[in-house]
PDB file of C-alpha atoms and ligand atoms in Angstrom:
ATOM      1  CA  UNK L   1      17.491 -12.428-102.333  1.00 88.00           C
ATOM      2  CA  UNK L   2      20.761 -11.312-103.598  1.00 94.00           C
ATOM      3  CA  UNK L   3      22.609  -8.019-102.597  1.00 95.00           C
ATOM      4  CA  UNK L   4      25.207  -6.274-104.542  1.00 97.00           C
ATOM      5  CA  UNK L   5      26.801  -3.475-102.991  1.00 98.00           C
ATOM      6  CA  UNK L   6      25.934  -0.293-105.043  1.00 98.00           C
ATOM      7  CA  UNK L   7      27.730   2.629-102.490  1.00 98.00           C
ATOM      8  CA  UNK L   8      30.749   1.630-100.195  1.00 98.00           C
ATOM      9  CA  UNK L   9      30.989   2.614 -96.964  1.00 98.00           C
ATOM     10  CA  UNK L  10      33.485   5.021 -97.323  1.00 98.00           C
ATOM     11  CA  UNK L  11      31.821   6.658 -99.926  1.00 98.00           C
ATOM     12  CA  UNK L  12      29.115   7.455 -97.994  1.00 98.00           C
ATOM     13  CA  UNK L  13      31.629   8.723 -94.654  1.00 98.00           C
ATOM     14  CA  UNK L  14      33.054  11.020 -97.452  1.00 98.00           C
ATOM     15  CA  UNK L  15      29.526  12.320 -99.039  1.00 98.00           C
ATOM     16  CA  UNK L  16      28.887  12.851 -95.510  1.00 98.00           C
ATOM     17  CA  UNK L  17      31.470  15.117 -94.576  1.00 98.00           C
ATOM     18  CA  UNK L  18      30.560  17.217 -97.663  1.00 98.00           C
ATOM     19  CA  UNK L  19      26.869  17.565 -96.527  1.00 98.00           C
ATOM     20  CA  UNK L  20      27.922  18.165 -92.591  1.00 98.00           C
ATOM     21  CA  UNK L  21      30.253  21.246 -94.186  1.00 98.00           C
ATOM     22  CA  UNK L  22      27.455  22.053 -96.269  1.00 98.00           C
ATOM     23  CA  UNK L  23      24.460  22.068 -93.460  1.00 98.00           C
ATOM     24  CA  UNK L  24      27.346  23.968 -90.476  1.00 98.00           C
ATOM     25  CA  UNK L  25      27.905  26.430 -93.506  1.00 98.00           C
ATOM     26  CA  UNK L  26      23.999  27.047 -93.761  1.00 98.00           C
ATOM     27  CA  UNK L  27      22.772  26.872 -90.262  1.00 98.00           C
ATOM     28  CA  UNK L  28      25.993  28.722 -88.805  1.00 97.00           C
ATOM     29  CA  UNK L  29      24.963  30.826 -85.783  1.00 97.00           C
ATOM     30  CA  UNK L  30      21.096  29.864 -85.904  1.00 98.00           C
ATOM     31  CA  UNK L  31      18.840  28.258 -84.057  1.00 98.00           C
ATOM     32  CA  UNK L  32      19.032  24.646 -85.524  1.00 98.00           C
ATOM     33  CA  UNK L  33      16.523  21.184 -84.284  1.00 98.00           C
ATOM     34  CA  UNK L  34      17.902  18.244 -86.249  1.00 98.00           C
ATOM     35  CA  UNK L  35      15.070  15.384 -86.449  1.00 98.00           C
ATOM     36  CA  UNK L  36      15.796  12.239 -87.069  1.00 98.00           C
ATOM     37  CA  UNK L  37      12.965   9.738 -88.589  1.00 98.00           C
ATOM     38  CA  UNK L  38      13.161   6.572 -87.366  1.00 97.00           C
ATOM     39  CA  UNK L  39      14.454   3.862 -87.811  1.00 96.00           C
ATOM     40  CA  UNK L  40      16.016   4.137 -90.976  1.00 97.00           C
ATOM     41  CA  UNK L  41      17.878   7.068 -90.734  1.00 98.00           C
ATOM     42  CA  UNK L  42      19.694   6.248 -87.020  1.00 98.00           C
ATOM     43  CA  UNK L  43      23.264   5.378 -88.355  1.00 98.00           C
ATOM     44  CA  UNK L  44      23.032   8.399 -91.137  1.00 98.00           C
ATOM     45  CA  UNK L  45      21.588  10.759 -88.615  1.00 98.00           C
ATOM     46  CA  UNK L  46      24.592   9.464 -86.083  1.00 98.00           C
ATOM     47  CA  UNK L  47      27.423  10.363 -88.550  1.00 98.00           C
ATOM     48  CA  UNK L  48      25.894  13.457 -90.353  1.00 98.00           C
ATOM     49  CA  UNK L  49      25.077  15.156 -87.008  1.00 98.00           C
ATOM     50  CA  UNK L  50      29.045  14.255 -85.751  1.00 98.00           C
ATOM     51  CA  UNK L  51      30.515  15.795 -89.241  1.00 98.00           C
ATOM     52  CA  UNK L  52      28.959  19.293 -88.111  1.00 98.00           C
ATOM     53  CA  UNK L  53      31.057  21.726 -87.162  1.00 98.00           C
ATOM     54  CA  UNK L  54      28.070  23.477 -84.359  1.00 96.00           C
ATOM     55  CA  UNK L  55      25.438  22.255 -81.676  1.00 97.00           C
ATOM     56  CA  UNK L  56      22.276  21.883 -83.140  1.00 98.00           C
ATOM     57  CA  UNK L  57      18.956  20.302 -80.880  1.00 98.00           C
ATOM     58  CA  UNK L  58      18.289  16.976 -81.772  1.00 98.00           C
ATOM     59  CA  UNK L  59      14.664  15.132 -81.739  1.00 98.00           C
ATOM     60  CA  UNK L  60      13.489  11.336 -83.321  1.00 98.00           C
ATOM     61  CA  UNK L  61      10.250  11.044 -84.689  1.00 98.00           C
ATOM     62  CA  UNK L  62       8.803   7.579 -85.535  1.00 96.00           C
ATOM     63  CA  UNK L  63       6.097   6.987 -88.355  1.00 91.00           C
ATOM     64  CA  UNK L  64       3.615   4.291 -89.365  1.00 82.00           C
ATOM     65  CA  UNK L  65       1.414   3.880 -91.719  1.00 65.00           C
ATOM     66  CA  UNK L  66      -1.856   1.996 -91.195  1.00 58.00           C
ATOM     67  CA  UNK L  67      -2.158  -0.970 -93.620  1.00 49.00           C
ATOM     68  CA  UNK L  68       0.566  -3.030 -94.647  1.00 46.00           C
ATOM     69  CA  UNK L  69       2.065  -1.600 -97.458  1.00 50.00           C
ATOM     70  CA  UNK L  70       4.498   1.004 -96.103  1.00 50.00           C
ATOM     71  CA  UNK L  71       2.542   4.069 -96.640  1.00 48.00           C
ATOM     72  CA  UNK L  72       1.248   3.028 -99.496  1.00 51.00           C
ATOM     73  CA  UNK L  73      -2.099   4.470 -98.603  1.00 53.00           C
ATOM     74  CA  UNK L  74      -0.754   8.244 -97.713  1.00 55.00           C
ATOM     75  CA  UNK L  75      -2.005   8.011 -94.214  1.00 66.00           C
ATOM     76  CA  UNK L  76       0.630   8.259 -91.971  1.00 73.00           C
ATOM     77  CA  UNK L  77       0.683   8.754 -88.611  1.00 83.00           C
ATOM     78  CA  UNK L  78       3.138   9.260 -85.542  1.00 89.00           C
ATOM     79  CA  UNK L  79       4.037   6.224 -83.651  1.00 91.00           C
ATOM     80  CA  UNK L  80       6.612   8.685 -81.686  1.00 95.00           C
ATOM     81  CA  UNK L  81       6.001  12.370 -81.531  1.00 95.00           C
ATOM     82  CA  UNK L  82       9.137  14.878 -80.930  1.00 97.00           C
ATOM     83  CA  UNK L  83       9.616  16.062 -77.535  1.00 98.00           C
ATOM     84  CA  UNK L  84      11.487  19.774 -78.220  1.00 98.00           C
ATOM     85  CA  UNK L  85       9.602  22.383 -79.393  1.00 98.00           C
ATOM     86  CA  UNK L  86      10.307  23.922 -83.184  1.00 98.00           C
ATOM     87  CA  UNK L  87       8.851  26.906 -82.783  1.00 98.00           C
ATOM     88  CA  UNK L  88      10.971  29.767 -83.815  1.00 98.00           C
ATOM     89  CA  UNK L  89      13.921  27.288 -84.958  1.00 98.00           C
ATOM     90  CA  UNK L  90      15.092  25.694 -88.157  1.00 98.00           C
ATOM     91  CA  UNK L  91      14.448  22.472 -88.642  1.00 98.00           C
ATOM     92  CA  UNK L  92      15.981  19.803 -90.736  1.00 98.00           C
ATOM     93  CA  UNK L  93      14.662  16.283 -91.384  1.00 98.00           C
ATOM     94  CA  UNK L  94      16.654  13.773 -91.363  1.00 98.00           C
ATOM     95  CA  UNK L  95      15.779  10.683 -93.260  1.00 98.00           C
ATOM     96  CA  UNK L  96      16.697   7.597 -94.929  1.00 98.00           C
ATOM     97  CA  UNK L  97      15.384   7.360 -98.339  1.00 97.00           C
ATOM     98  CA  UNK L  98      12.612   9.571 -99.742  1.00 97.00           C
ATOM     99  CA  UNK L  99      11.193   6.909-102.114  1.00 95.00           C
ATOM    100  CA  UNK L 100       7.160   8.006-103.404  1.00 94.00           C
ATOM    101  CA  UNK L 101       7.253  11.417-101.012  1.00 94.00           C
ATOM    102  CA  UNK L 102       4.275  10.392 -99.030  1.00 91.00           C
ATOM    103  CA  UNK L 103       5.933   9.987 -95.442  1.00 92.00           C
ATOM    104  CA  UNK L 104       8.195  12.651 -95.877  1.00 94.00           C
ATOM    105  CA  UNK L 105       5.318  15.457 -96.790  1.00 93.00           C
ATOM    106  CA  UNK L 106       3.123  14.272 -94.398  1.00 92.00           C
ATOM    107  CA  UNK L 107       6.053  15.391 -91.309  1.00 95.00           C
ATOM    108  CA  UNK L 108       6.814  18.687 -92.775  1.00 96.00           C
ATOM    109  CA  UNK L 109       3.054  19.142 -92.994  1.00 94.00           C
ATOM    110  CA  UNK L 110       2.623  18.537 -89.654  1.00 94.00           C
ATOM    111  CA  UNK L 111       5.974  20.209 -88.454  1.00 97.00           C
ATOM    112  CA  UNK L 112       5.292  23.341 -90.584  1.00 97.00           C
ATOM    113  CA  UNK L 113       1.932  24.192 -88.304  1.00 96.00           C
ATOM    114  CA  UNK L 114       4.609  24.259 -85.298  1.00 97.00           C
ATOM    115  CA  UNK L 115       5.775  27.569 -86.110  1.00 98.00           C
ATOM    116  CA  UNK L 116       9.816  26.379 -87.119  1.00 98.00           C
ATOM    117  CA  UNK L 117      11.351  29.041 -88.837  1.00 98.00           C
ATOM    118  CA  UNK L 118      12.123  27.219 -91.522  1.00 98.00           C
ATOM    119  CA  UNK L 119      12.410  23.758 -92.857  1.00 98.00           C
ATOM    120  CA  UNK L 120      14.385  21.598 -95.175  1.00 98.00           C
ATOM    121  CA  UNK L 121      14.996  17.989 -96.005  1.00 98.00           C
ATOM    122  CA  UNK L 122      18.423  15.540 -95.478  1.00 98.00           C
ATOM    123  CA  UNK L 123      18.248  12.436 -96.828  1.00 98.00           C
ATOM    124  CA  UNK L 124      21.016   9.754 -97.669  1.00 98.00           C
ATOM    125  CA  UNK L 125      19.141   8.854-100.814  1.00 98.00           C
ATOM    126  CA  UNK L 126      17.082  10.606-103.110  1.00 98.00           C
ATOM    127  CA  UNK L 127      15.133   7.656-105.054  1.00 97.00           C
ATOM    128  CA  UNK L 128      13.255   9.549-108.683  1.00 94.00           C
ATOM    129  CA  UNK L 129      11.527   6.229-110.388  1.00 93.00           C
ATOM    130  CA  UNK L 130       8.214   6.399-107.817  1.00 94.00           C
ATOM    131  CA  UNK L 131       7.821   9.912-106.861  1.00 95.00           C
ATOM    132  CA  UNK L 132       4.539  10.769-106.717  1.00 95.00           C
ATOM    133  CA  UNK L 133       4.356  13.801-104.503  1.00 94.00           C
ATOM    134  CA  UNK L 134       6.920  16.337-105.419  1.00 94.00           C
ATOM    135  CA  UNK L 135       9.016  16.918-102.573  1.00 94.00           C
ATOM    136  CA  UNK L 136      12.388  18.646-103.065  1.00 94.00           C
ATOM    137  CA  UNK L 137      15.416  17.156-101.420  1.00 98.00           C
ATOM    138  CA  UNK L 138      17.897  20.432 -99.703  1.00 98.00           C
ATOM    139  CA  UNK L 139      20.247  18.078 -99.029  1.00 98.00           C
ATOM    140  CA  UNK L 140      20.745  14.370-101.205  1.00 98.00           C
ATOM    141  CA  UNK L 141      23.291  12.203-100.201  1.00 98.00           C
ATOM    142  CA  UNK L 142      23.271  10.405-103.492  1.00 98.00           C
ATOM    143  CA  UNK L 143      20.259   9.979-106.029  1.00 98.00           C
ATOM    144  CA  UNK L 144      19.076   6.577-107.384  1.00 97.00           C
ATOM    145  CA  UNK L 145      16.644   6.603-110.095  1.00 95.00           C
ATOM    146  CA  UNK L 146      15.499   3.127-108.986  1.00 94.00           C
ATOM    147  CA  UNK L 147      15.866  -0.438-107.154  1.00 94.00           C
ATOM    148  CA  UNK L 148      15.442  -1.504-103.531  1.00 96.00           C
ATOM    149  CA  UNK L 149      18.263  -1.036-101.222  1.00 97.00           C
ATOM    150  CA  UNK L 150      19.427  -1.833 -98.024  1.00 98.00           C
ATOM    151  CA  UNK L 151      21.991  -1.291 -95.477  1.00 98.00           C
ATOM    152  CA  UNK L 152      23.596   1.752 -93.894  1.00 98.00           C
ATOM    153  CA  UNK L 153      20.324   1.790 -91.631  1.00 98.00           C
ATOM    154  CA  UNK L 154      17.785   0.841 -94.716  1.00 97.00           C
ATOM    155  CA  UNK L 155      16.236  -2.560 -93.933  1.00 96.00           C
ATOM    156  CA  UNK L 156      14.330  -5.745 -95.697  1.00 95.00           C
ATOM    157  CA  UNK L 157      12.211  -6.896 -93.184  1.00 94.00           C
ATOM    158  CA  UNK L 158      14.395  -5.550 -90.602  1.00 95.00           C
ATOM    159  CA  UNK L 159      17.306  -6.968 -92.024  1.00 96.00           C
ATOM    160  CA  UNK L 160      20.608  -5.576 -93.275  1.00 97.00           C
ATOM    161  CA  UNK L 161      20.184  -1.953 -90.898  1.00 98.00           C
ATOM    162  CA  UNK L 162      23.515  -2.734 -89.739  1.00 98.00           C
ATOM    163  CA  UNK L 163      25.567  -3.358 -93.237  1.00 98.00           C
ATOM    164  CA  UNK L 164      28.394   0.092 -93.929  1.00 98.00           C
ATOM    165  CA  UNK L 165      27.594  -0.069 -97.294  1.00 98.00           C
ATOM    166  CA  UNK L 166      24.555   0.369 -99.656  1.00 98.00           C
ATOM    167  CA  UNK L 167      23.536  -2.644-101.369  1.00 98.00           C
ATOM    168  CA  UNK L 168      21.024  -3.340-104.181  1.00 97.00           C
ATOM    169  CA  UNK L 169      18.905  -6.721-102.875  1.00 96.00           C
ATOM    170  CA  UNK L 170      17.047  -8.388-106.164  1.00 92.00           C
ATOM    171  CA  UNK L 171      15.606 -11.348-106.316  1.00 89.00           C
ATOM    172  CA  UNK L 172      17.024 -15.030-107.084  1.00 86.00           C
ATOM    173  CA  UNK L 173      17.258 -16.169-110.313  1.00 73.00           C
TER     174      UNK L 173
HETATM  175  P1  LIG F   1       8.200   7.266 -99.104  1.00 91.87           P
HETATM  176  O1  LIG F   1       7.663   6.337-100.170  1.00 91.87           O
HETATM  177  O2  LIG F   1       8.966   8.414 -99.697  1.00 91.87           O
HETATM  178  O3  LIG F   1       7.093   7.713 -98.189  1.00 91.87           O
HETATM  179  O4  LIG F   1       9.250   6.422 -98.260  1.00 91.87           O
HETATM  180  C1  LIG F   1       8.847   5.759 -97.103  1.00 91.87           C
HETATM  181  C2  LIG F   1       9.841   4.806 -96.530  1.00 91.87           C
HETATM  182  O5  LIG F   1       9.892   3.631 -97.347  1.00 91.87           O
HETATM  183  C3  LIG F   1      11.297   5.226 -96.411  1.00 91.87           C
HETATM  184  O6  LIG F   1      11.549   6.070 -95.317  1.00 91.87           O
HETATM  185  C4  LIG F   1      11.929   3.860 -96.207  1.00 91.87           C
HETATM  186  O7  LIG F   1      11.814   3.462 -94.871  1.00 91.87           O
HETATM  187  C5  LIG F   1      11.090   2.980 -97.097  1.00 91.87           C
HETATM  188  N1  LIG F   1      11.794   2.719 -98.381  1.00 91.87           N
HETATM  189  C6  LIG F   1      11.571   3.272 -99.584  1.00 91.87           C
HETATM  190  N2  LIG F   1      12.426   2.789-100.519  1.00 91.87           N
HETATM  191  C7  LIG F   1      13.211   1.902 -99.858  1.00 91.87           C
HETATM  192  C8  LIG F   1      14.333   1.063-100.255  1.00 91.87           C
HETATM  193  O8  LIG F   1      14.792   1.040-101.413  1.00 91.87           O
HETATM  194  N3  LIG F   1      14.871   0.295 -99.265  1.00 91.87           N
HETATM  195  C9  LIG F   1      14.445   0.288 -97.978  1.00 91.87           C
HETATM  196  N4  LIG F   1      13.421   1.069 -97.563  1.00 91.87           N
HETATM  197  C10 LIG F   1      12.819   1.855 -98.491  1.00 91.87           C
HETATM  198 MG1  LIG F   2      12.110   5.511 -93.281  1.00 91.87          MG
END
């Protein structure tokens, strides 16, 4: 595989500090539960919740999908559950990459029967080509219409997580 880097690491520690001002500006004074999906979104979730400017709960959920192909089928399931409570907070997700939808509609699903106040999505990267459910994005780090990408906590095969950059893997000629 070859990897070209798409999004430099300090491009994404500056996009970052826009969307921490962005999300203290929002959440100001409220009850806030930041969730972070793992394992993607650890390194993200690490420097978007240290750009905030206020002391919001923090949670990790993990998901799997049964089958091989990552969620391929729609059924997802938690392999780790939160431990706070949502109920009467706002809640933001915090994830990786929302690619097809799938994974990320299935948690607020779930979440959303919990009683949050309210709930809206973070994610580094906002991917269009192979949406299939339509889930909006509150907060996009940067949008890619297409392409598989790794680094900055996105993984091939568990590879690449710990890369500062965002880098576009394609095959060998
Ligand atoms: P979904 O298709 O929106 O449910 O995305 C599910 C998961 O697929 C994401 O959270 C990522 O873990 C993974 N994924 C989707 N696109 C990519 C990619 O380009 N690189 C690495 N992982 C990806
Ligand atoms: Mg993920």
């Amino acid at each position: 595989m070859k990897k070209k880097e798409i999004i430099s690491g300090e491009a994404i520690q500056k996009r970052i500090r826009e969307m921490g001002n962005e999300i203290s500006r929002d959440f100001q004074g409220k009850p806030l539960i930041t969730v972070c999906v793992l394992k993607g979104a650890f390194i993200f979730y690490a420097d978007l919740i240290r750009s905030l400017s206020m002391d919001p709960e923090m949670d990790f959920v993990r998901m799997s999908s049964y089958g091989q192909q990552t969620f391929s089928s729609g059924k997802v399931h938690f392999s780790k559950d939160m431990e706070l409570s949502i109920k009467d907070k706002h809640v933001i997700i915090v994830e990786d990459i929302v690619d097809t939808g799938k994974s990320i509609s299935y948690l607020s699903r779930v979440l959303e029967a919990r009683g949050p106040l309210s709930i809206k999505i973070c994610a580094l990267i906002d991917k269009h080509e192979r949406r299939e459910i339509p889930v909006k994005v509150d907060y996009a780090g940067f949008v890619l219409q297409k392409g598989f990408i790794v680094g900055y906590g996105l993984d091939y095969a568990e590879k690449y997580r710990n890369l500062s950059g965002i880098y576009e893997l394609t095959p060998e000629e």
